[in-house]
Amino acid sequence: QVQLQESGPGLVKPSETLSLTCTVSGGSISNSYWSWIRQPPGKGLEWIGYIYYTGSTNYNPSLKSRVTILVDTSKSQFSLKLTSVTAADTAVYYCARIDSSTYYNWFDPWGQGTLVTVSS
Amino acid sequence: DIQMTQSPSSLSASVGDRVTITCRASQSISSYLNWYQQKPGEAPKFLIYAASSLQNGVPSRFSGSGSGTDFTLTISSLQPEDFATYFCQQSYSTPHTFGQGTKLEI
């Protein structure tokens, strides 16, 4: 079955760019939508955005000015870049597939998550 | 954005209890409502889609209901492995939004 694994630096300095990669294994990255979701420590979940394997994207307006999601089908990877980070961007970042049935969709499976701390 | 509000924020229960968690949307989302379970240090696990359809492999003691703005997740007989935090999520429109979570404690 499809598995996802996040990778990237666990510590980013304020004002710099957070960069993470999600590697998809056990299935094809094609014909699916892929998403990033984050969770600040002890808090709820925030959807960041998604990308289709063709490269089309949809971002959360609250982050849109700072977010870029890209896909590399040759490597079965998609990535997240978040610019001008502050302490408020400290969170566990998850990648997930958007699965669907007829008119409905949901996030499944998820990666294990990676904690990114913004601190100098 | 569609706001999702869960109640209660936390709930104490015992093994064997029947529990119900409520999720309310700030506007009608038809049946575009998903439920997830999250245990400490783990990623959320998908449980229910379309408000009431169980994901394959999810025990039948879990059930979901509702449409429009009001939804419920019910666990008919709590098992030790069910103590976790539960989140609802609307897939009616972007940005996809989640409830703040309900922590189910012993």
GROMACS .gro file of N, CA and C in nm, chain B residues 2-89:
model
  264
  122ILE      N    1  -1.494   2.777   0.611
  122ILE     CA    2  -1.594   2.707   0.692
  122ILE      C    3  -1.531   2.670   0.826
  123GLN      N    4  -1.592   2.716   0.933
  123GLN     CA    5  -1.540   2.685   1.067
  123GLN      C    6  -1.604   2.557   1.118
  124MET      N    7  -1.522   2.470   1.175
  124MET     CA    8  -1.568   2.344   1.232
  124MET      C    9  -1.549   2.349   1.383
  125THR      N   10  -1.654   2.325   1.456
  125THR     CA   11  -1.649   2.333   1.602
  125THR      C   12  -1.690   2.199   1.662
  126GLN      N   13  -1.602   2.142   1.741
  126GLN     CA   14  -1.629   2.015   1.806
  126GLN      C   15  -1.666   2.035   1.952
  127SER      N   16  -1.749   1.946   2.001
  127SER     CA   17  -1.779   1.945   2.144
  127SER      C   18  -1.802   1.802   2.189
  128PRO      N   19  -1.759   1.770   2.312
  128PRO     CA   20  -1.679   1.858   2.398
  128PRO      C   21  -1.535   1.862   2.352
  129SER      N   22  -1.453   1.946   2.416
  129SER     CA   23  -1.310   1.950   2.384
  129SER      C   24  -1.239   1.831   2.445
  130SER      N   25  -1.291   1.785   2.558
  130SER     CA   26  -1.238   1.664   2.621
  130SER      C   27  -1.352   1.589   2.686
  131LEU      N   28  -1.329   1.460   2.703
  131LEU     CA   29  -1.435   1.373   2.751
  131LEU      C   30  -1.372   1.259   2.829
  132SER      N   31  -1.417   1.240   2.950
  132SER     CA   32  -1.371   1.127   3.031
  132SER      C   33  -1.472   1.014   3.022
  133ALA      N   34  -1.422   0.894   2.998
  133ALA     CA   35  -1.511   0.780   2.984
  133ALA      C   36  -1.439   0.654   3.029
  134SER      N   37  -1.512   0.545   3.032
  134SER     CA   38  -1.456   0.417   3.075
  134SER      C   39  -1.474   0.313   2.966
  135VAL      N   40  -1.393   0.209   2.974
  135VAL     CA   41  -1.406   0.097   2.881
  135VAL      C   42  -1.549   0.043   2.888
  136GLY      N   43  -1.607   0.025   2.771
  136GLY     CA   44  -1.744  -0.025   2.763
  136GLY      C   45  -1.848   0.084   2.747
  137ASP      N   46  -1.811   0.208   2.773
  137ASP     CA   47  -1.905   0.319   2.760
  137ASP      C   48  -1.940   0.345   2.615
  138ARG      N   49  -2.056   0.406   2.597
  138ARG     CA   50  -2.096   0.459   2.466
  138ARG      C   51  -2.072   0.609   2.471
  139VAL      N   52  -1.998   0.660   2.373
  139VAL     CA   53  -1.968   0.802   2.372
  139VAL      C   54  -2.004   0.864   2.238
  140THR      N   55  -2.040   0.991   2.244
  140THR     CA   56  -2.076   1.065   2.124
  140THR      C   57  -2.001   1.198   2.122
  141ILE      N   58  -1.940   1.226   2.008
  141ILE     CA   59  -1.869   1.352   1.985
  141ILE      C   60  -1.945   1.427   1.877
  142THR      N   61  -1.960   1.557   1.898
  142THR     CA   62  -2.035   1.639   1.805
  142THR      C   63  -1.943   1.732   1.726
  143CYS      N   64  -1.977   1.753   1.601
  143CYS     CA   65  -1.904   1.846   1.514
  143CYS      C   66  -2.006   1.933   1.442
  144ARG      N   67  -1.986   2.063   1.449
  144ARG     CA   68  -2.080   2.156   1.386
  144ARG      C   69  -2.006   2.244   1.286
  145ALA      N   70  -2.062   2.256   1.167
  145ALA     CA   71  -2.004   2.341   1.062
  145ALA      C   72  -2.072   2.478   1.062
  146SER      N   73  -1.996   2.580   1.025
  146SER     CA   74  -2.048   2.716   1.026
  146SER      C   75  -2.145   2.743   0.910
  147GLN      N   76  -2.149   2.652   0.814
  147GLN     CA   77  -2.248   2.657   0.707
  147GLN      C   78  -2.272   2.514   0.659
  148SER      N   79  -2.375   2.495   0.581
  148SER     CA   80  -2.407   2.360   0.537
  148SER      C   81  -2.294   2.302   0.451
  149ILE      N   82  -2.257   2.178   0.484
  149ILE     CA   83  -2.155   2.108   0.407
  149ILE      C   84  -2.210   1.975   0.354
  150SER      N   85  -2.343   1.966   0.347
  150SER     CA   86  -2.406   1.842   0.302
  150SER      C   87  -2.351   1.727   0.385
  151SER      N   88  -2.294   1.625   0.320
  151SER     CA   89  -2.235   1.512   0.394
  151SER      C   90  -2.084   1.507   0.377
  152TYR      N   91  -2.023   1.620   0.342
  152TYR     CA   92  -1.880   1.624   0.316
  152TYR      C   93  -1.801   1.636   0.446
  153LEU      N   94  -1.810   1.533   0.529
  153LEU     CA   95  -1.753   1.537   0.662
  153LEU      C   96  -1.675   1.409   0.687
  154ASN      N   97  -1.550   1.426   0.730
  154ASN     CA   98  -1.463   1.313   0.760
  154ASN      C   99  -1.425   1.315   0.908
  155TRP      N  100  -1.392   1.197   0.960
  155TRP     CA  101  -1.346   1.184   1.098
  155TRP      C  102  -1.210   1.114   1.101
  156TYR      N  103  -1.123   1.159   1.191
  156TYR     CA  104  -0.990   1.101   1.209
  156TYR      C  105  -0.967   1.076   1.357
  157GLN      N  106  -0.881   0.978   1.383
  157GLN     CA  107  -0.837   0.947   1.519
  157GLN      C  108  -0.687   0.971   1.527
  158GLN      N  109  -0.641   1.036   1.632
  158GLN     CA  110  -0.498   1.060   1.649
  158GLN      C  111  -0.454   1.021   1.789
  159LYS      N  112  -0.354   0.936   1.795
  159LYS     CA  113  -0.293   0.900   1.923
  159LYS      C  114  -0.164   0.978   1.941
  160PRO      N  115  -0.121   0.997   2.066
  160PRO     CA  116  -0.002   1.080   2.091
  160PRO      C  117   0.119   1.034   2.011
  161GLY      N  118   0.184   1.130   1.946
  161GLY     CA  119   0.305   1.101   1.871
  161GLY      C  120   0.282   1.033   1.737
  162GLU      N  121   0.156   1.018   1.698
  162GLU     CA  122   0.124   0.952   1.571
  162GLU      C  123   0.051   1.046   1.477
  163ALA      N  124   0.052   1.010   1.349
  163ALA     CA  125  -0.027   1.084   1.251
  163ALA      C  126  -0.174   1.049   1.269
  164PRO      N  127  -0.262   1.138   1.228
  164PRO     CA  128  -0.405   1.104   1.229
  164PRO      C  129  -0.433   0.982   1.143
  165LYS      N  130  -0.532   0.905   1.187
  165LYS     CA  131  -0.577   0.788   1.114
  165LYS      C  132  -0.719   0.813   1.065
  166PHE      N  133  -0.741   0.791   0.938
  166PHE     CA  134  -0.871   0.816   0.877
  166PHE      C  135  -0.971   0.710   0.920
  167LEU      N  136  -1.092   0.753   0.961
  167LEU     CA  137  -1.193   0.661   1.010
  167LEU      C  138  -1.319   0.657   0.922
  168ILE      N  139  -1.375   0.775   0.895
  168ILE     CA  140  -1.508   0.783   0.835
  168ILE      C  141  -1.510   0.894   0.731
  169TYR      N  142  -1.576   0.867   0.616
  169TYR     CA  143  -1.597   0.969   0.515
  169TYR      C  144  -1.746   0.982   0.483
  170ALA      N  145  -1.780   1.088   0.414
  170ALA     CA  146  -1.920   1.113   0.379
  170ALA      C  147  -2.012   1.103   0.501
  171ALA      N  148  -1.962   1.149   0.611
  171ALA     CA  149  -2.035   1.158   0.738
  171ALA      C  150  -2.063   1.025   0.805
  172SER      N  151  -2.082   0.918   0.727
  172SER     CA  152  -2.126   0.793   0.789
  172SER      C  153  -2.065   0.667   0.730
  173SER      N  154  -1.977   0.680   0.632
  173SER     CA  155  -1.918   0.562   0.567
  173SER      C  156  -1.786   0.527   0.631
  174LEU      N  157  -1.779   0.403   0.687
  174LEU     CA  158  -1.657   0.360   0.754
  174LEU      C  159  -1.549   0.321   0.654
  175GLN      N  160  -1.427   0.366   0.682
  175GLN     CA  161  -1.312   0.321   0.604
  175GLN      C  162  -1.296   0.171   0.628
  176ASN      N  163  -1.246   0.101   0.525
  176ASN     CA  164  -1.219  -0.042   0.540
  176ASN      C  165  -1.130  -0.067   0.660
  177GLY      N  166  -1.166  -0.164   0.741
  177GLY     CA  167  -1.085  -0.202   0.854
  177GLY      C  168  -1.118  -0.131   0.984
  178VAL      N  169  -1.202  -0.028   0.978
  178VAL     CA  170  -1.240   0.043   1.100
  178VAL      C  171  -1.347  -0.039   1.172
  179PRO      N  172  -1.329  -0.063   1.301
  179PRO     CA  173  -1.427  -0.147   1.374
  179PRO      C  174  -1.568  -0.091   1.367
  180SER      N  175  -1.664  -0.181   1.366
  180SER     CA  176  -1.804  -0.141   1.351
  180SER      C  177  -1.860  -0.070   1.474
  181ARG      N  178  -1.785  -0.068   1.584
  181ARG     CA  179  -1.831   0.009   1.700
  181ARG      C  180  -1.825   0.159   1.674
  182PHE      N  181  -1.753   0.199   1.569
  182PHE     CA  182  -1.751   0.339   1.527
  182PHE      C  183  -1.866   0.364   1.429
  183SER      N  184  -1.934   0.474   1.447
  183SER     CA  185  -2.036   0.513   1.350
  183SER      C  186  -2.044   0.664   1.344
  184GLY      N  187  -2.086   0.713   1.230
  184GLY     CA  188  -2.102   0.856   1.210
  184GLY      C  189  -2.240   0.886   1.154
  185SER      N  190  -2.288   1.005   1.184
  185SER     CA  191  -2.417   1.045   1.131
  185SER      C  192  -2.421   1.196   1.114
  186GLY      N  193  -2.526   1.241   1.046
  186GLY     CA  194  -2.548   1.384   1.030
  186GLY      C  195  -2.539   1.430   0.886
  187SER      N  196  -2.587   1.551   0.865
  187SER     CA  197  -2.576   1.617   0.735
  187SER      C  198  -2.609   1.764   0.755
  188GLY      N  199  -2.569   1.844   0.659
  188GLY     CA  200  -2.593   1.987   0.673
  188GLY      C  201  -2.487   2.051   0.759
  189THR      N  202  -2.521   2.085   0.883
  189THR     CA  203  -2.425   2.149   0.972
  189THR      C  204  -2.392   2.070   1.097
  190ASP      N  205  -2.470   1.968   1.130
  190ASP     CA  206  -2.452   1.896   1.256
  190ASP      C  207  -2.421   1.749   1.233
  191PHE      N  208  -2.312   1.704   1.297
  191PHE     CA  209  -2.262   1.569   1.276
  191PHE      C  210  -2.223   1.508   1.411
  192THR      N  211  -2.226   1.375   1.416
  192THR     CA  212  -2.181   1.307   1.537
  192THR      C  213  -2.095   1.187   1.501
  193LEU      N  214  -1.999   1.159   1.588
  193LEU     CA  215  -1.922   1.036   1.587
  193LEU      C  216  -1.957   0.962   1.714
  194THR      N  217  -1.997   0.838   1.700
  194THR     CA  218  -2.034   0.756   1.815
  194THR      C  219  -1.946   0.633   1.821
  195ILE      N  220  -1.899   0.604   1.941
  195ILE     CA  221  -1.828   0.478   1.967
  195ILE      C  222  -1.919   0.400   2.060
  196SER      N  223  -1.965   0.284   2.015
  196SER     CA  224  -2.072   0.216   2.088
  196SER      C  225  -2.026   0.151   2.217
  197SER      N  226  -1.904   0.101   2.219
  197SER     CA  227  -1.851   0.035   2.338
  197SER      C  228  -1.700   0.057   2.339
  198LEU      N  229  -1.658   0.155   2.418
  198LEU     CA  230  -1.517   0.195   2.418
  198LEU      C  231  -1.424   0.080   2.450
  199GLN      N  232  -1.319   0.072   2.371
  199GLN     CA  233  -1.210  -0.021   2.395
  199GLN      C  234  -1.087   0.056   2.438
  200PRO      N  235  -0.992  -0.009   2.504
  200PRO     CA  236  -0.873   0.064   2.553
  200PRO      C  237  -0.800   0.138   2.442
  201GLU      N  238  -0.799   0.081   2.322
  201GLU     CA  239  -0.726   0.143   2.210
  201GLU      C  240  -0.799   0.265   2.151
  202ASP      N  241  -0.920   0.292   2.196
  202ASP     CA  242  -0.996   0.404   2.143
  202ASP      C  243  -0.966   0.536   2.212
  203PHE      N  244  -0.892   0.531   2.322
  203PHE     CA  245  -0.861   0.655   2.392
  203PHE      C  246  -0.757   0.732   2.311
  204ALA      N  247  -0.802   0.845   2.258
  204ALA     CA  248  -0.725   0.920   2.159
  204ALA      C  249  -0.795   1.055   2.140
  205THR      N  250  -0.742   1.133   2.047
  205THR     CA  251  -0.807   1.259   2.009
  205THR      C  252  -0.873   1.240   1.873
  206TYR      N  253  -0.994   1.291   1.859
  206TYR     CA  254  -1.072   1.275   1.737
  206TYR      C  255  -1.094   1.412   1.673
  207PHE      N  256  -1.075   1.417   1.541
  207PHE     CA  257  -1.092   1.539   1.465
  207PHE      C  258  -1.196   1.519   1.355
  208CYS      N  259  -1.280   1.618   1.334
  208CYS     CA  260  -1.365   1.618   1.216
  208CYS      C  261  -1.299   1.710   1.112
  209GLN      N  262  -1.335   1.693   0.987
  209GLN     CA  263  -1.277   1.774   0.878
  209GLN      C  264  -1.381   1.785   0.766
   0.00000   0.00000   0.00000
